[in-house]
Tab-separated table of C-alpha atoms in Angstrom:
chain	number	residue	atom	x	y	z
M	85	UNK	CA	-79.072	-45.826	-41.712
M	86	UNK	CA	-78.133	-49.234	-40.597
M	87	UNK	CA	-75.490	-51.788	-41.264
M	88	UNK	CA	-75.085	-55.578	-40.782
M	89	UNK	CA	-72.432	-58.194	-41.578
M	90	UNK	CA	-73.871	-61.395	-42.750
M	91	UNK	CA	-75.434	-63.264	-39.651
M	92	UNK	CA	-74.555	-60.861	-37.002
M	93	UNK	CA	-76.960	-57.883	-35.269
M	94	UNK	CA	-76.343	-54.515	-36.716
M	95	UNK	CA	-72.782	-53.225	-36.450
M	96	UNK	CA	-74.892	-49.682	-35.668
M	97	UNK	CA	-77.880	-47.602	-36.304
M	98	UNK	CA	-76.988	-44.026	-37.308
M	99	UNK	CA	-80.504	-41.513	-37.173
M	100	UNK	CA	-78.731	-38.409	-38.682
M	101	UNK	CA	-75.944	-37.056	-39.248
M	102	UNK	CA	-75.565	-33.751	-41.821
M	103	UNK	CA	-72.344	-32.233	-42.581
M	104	UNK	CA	-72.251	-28.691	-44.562
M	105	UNK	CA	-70.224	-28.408	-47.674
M	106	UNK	CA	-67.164	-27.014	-46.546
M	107	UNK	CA	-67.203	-28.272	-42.933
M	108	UNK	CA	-65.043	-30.965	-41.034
M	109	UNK	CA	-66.280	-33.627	-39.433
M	110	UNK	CA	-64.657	-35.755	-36.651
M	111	UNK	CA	-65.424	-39.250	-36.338
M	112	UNK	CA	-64.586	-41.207	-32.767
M	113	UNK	CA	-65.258	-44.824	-31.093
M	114	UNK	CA	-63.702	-47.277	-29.703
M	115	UNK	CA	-62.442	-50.286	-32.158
M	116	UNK	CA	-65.189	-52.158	-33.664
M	117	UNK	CA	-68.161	-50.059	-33.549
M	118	UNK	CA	-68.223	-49.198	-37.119
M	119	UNK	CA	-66.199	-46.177	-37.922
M	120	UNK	CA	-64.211	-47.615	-41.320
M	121	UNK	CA	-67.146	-49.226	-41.993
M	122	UNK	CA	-69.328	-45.983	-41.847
M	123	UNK	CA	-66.551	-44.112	-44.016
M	124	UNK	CA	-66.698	-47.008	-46.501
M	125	UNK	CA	-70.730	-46.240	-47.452
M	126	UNK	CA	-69.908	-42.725	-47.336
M	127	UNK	CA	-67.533	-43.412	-50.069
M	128	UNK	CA	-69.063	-45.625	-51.792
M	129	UNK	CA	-67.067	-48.273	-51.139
M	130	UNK	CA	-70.001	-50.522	-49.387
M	131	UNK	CA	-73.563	-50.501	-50.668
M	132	UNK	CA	-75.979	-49.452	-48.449
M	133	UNK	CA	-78.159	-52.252	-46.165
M	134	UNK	CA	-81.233	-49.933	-45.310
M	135	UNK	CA	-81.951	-46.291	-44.965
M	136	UNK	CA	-80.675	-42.842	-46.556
M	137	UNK	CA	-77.204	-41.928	-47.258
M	138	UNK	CA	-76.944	-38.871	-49.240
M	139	UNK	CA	-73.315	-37.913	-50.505
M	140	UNK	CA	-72.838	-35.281	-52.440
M	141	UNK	CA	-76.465	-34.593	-53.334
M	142	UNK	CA	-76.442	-38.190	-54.722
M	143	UNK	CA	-78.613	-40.921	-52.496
M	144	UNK	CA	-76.538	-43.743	-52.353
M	145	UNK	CA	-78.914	-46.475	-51.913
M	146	UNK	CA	-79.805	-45.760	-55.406
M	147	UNK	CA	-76.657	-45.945	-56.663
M	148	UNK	CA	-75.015	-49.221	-58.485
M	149	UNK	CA	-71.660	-50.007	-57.874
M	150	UNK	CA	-70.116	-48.461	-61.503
M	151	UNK	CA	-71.736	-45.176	-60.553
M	152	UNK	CA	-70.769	-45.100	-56.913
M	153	UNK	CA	-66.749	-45.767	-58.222
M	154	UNK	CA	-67.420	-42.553	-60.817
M	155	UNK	CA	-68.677	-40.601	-57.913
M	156	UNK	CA	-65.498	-41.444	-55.335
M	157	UNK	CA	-63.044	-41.070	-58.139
M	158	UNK	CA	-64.452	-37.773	-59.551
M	159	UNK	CA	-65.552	-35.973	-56.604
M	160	UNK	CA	-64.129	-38.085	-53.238
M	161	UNK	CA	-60.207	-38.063	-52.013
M	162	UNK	CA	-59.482	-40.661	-49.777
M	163	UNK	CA	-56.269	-40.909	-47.685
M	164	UNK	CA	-56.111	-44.494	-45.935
M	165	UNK	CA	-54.624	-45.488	-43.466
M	166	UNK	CA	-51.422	-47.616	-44.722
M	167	UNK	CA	-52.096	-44.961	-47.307
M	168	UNK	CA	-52.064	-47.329	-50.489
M	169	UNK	CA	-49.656	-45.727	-52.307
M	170	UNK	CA	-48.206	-47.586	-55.674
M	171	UNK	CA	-44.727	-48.916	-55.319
M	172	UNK	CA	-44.034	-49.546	-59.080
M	173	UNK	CA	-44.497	-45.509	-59.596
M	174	UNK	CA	-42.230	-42.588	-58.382
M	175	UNK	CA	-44.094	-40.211	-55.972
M	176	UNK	CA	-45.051	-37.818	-58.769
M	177	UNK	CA	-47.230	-40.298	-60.553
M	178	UNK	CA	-48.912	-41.482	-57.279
M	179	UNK	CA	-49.351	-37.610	-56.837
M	180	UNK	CA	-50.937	-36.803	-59.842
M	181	UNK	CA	-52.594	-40.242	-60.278
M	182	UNK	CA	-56.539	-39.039	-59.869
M	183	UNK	CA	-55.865	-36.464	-62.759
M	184	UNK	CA	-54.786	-39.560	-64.989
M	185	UNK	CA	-57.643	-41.620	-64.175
M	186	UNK	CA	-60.779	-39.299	-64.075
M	187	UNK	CA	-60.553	-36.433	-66.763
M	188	UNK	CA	-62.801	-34.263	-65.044
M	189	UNK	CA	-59.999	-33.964	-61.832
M	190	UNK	CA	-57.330	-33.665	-64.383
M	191	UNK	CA	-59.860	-30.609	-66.015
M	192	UNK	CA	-60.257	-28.719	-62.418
M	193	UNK	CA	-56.920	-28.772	-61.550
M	194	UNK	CA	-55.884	-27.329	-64.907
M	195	UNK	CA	-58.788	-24.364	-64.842
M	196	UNK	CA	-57.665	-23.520	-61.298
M	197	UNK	CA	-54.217	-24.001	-60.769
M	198	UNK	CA	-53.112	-24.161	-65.033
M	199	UNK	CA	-51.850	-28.329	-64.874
M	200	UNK	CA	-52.566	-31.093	-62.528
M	201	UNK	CA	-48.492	-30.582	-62.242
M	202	UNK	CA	-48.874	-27.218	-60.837
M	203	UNK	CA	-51.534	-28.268	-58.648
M	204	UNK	CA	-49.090	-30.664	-56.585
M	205	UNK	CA	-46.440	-28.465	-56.228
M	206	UNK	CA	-49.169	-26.193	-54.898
M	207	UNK	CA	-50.336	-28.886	-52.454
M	208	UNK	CA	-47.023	-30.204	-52.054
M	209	UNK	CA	-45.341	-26.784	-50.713
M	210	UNK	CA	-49.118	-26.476	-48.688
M	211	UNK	CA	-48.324	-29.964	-47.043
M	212	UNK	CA	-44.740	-29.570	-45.879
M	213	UNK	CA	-43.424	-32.111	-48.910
M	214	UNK	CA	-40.653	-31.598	-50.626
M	215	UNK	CA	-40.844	-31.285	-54.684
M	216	UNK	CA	-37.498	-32.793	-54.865
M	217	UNK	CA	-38.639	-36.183	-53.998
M	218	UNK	CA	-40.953	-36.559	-57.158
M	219	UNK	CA	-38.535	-39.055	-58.877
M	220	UNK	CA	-37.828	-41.044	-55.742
M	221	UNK	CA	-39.737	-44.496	-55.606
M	222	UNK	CA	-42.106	-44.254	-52.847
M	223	UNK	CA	-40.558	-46.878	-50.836
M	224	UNK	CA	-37.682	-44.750	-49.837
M	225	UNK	CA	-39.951	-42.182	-48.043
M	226	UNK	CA	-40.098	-42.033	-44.575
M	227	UNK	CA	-43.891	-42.367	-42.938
M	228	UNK	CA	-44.451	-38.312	-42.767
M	229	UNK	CA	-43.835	-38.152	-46.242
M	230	UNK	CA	-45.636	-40.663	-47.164
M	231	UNK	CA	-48.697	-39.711	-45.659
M	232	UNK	CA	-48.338	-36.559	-46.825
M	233	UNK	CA	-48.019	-37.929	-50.720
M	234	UNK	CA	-51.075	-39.509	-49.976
M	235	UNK	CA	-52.606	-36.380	-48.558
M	236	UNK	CA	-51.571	-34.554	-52.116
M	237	UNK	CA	-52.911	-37.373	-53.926
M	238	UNK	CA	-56.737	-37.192	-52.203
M	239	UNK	CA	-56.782	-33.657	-52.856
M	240	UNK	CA	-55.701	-33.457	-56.576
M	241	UNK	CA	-58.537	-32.346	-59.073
M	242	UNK	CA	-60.679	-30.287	-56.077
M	243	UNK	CA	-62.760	-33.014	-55.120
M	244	UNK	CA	-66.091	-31.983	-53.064
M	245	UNK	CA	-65.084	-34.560	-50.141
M	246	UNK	CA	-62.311	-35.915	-48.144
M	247	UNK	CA	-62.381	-39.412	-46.200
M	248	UNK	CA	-59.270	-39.640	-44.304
M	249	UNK	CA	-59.356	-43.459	-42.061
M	250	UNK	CA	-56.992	-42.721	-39.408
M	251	UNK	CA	-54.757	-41.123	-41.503
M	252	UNK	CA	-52.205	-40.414	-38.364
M	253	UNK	CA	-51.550	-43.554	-36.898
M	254	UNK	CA	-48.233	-43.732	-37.610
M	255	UNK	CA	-47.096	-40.722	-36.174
M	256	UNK	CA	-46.166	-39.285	-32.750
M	257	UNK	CA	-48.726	-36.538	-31.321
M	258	UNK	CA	-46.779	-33.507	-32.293
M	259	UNK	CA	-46.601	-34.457	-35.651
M	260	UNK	CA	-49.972	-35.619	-35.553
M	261	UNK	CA	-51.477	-32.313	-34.711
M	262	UNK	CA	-49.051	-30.614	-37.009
M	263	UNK	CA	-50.864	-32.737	-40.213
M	264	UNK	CA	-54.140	-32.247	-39.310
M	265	UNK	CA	-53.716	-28.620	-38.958
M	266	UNK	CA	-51.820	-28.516	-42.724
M	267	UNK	CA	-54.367	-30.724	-44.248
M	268	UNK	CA	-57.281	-29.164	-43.283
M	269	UNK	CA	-56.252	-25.816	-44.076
M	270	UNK	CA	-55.420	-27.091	-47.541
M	271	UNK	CA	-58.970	-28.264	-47.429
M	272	UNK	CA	-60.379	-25.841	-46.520
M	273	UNK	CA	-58.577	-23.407	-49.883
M	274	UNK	CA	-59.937	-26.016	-52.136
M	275	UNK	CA	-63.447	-25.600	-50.242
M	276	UNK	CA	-63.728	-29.582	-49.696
M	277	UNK	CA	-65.245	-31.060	-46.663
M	278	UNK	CA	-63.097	-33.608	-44.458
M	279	UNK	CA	-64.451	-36.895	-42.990
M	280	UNK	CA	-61.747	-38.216	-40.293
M	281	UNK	CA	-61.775	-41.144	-38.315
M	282	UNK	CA	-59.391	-41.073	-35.543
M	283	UNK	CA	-58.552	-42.589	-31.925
M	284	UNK	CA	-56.949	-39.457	-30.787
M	285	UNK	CA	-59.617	-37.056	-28.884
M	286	UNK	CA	-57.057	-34.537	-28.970
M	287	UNK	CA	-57.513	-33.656	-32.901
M	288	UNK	CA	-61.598	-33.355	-32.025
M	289	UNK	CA	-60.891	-29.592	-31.610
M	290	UNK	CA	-59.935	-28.676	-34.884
M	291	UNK	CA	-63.379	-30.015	-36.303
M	292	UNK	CA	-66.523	-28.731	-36.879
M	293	UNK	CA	-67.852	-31.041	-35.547
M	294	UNK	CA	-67.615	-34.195	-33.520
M	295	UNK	CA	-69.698	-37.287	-33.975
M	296	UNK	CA	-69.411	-40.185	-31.380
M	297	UNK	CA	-70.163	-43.338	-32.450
M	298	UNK	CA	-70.121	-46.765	-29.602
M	299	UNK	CA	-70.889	-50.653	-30.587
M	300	UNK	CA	-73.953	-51.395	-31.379
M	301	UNK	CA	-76.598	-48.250	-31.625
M	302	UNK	CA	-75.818	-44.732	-32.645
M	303	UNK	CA	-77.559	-42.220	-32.588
């Protein structure tokens, strides 16, 4: 699989990379070789230049752009890395809102945990976050809690994947390795694979496995 931006050599070749349902998966690099970029056609985000890039069973080369946004929403959760959270809704509805967009997350979390409601409070006690803060606008939250909204959010519904882009940034190292640890054994009870781009080597360990990409070629 390769990738291009208009006029310019390719950002990197990638010859394989597999990742078992259920696994983690480590991405590192130094800035510019291609990581967000790489995360972005594994979620659909970017259409695919040239080779194969399976997701999910699905190839998405073959994909249009409608069905690519049904797979992410109905079977991807993505945590960003300013997070994206909505500041015109409280942190409950920014919790829950996968469940009110795609019916079939809304339909998982009620056969497994009885609502999408109960399903956050599930994540949110997994995650460290208090329940208390559901009426508070978003905007009052400090960093932590925000990310970890936005870690409650990607995992509402049971998707089949997580893409997390840097997703600790904003955070010291103790509180970095503290997340990671919380999110992906959250995760791993909802039996989702994680895809996590990050500039600290020190999270590597907790992975699966580790894939190392540089500018230019990868292989």
């Amino acid at each position: 699989m390769t990738h291009a931006w208009a006029n310019q050599p390719p950002l990197f070749f990638i010859d394989k990379l597999e990742l078992p349902q259920g696994k983690h998966l480590f991405i590192q690099g130094p800035s510019g070789c291609g990581k967000s970029t790489l995360l972005s056609l594994l979620s659909g985000v970017l259409q695919v230049q040239s080779g194969v890039c399976e997701v999910l069973g699905q190839d998405m080369s073959k994909l249009g752009s409608v069905q690519r946004d049904a797979l992410r929403g109905e079977k991807i959760g993505v945590i960003f890395q300013q997070f994206n959270l909505l500041t015109y809704l409280n942190v409950a509805s920014n919790a829950l809102l996968p469940t009110r967009l795609f019916p079939s997350r809304a339909a998982a979390a009620t056969l497994e945990w009885g609502s999408p409601m109960n399903q956050a409070n599930s994540l949110a006690s997994a995650l460290g976050l208090n329940k208390n803060l559901w009426q508070q606008s978003v905007h009052t939250l400090s960093v932590g809690q925000q990310q970890r909204v936005a870690a409650v959010r990607a995992l509402m519904g049971a998707p089949q994947l997580l893409i997390a882009d840097e997703p600790t940034s904003a955070l010291d190292e103790s509180n970095q390795l503290e997340f990671i640890d919380l999110l992906l054994k959250t995760a791993e009870r909802q039996q989702a694979s994680v895809v996590m781009v990050s500039h600290n080597p020190r999270l590597a360990n907790r992975f699966d496995q580790v894939f190392h990409m540089t500018s230019g070629v990868t292989v």
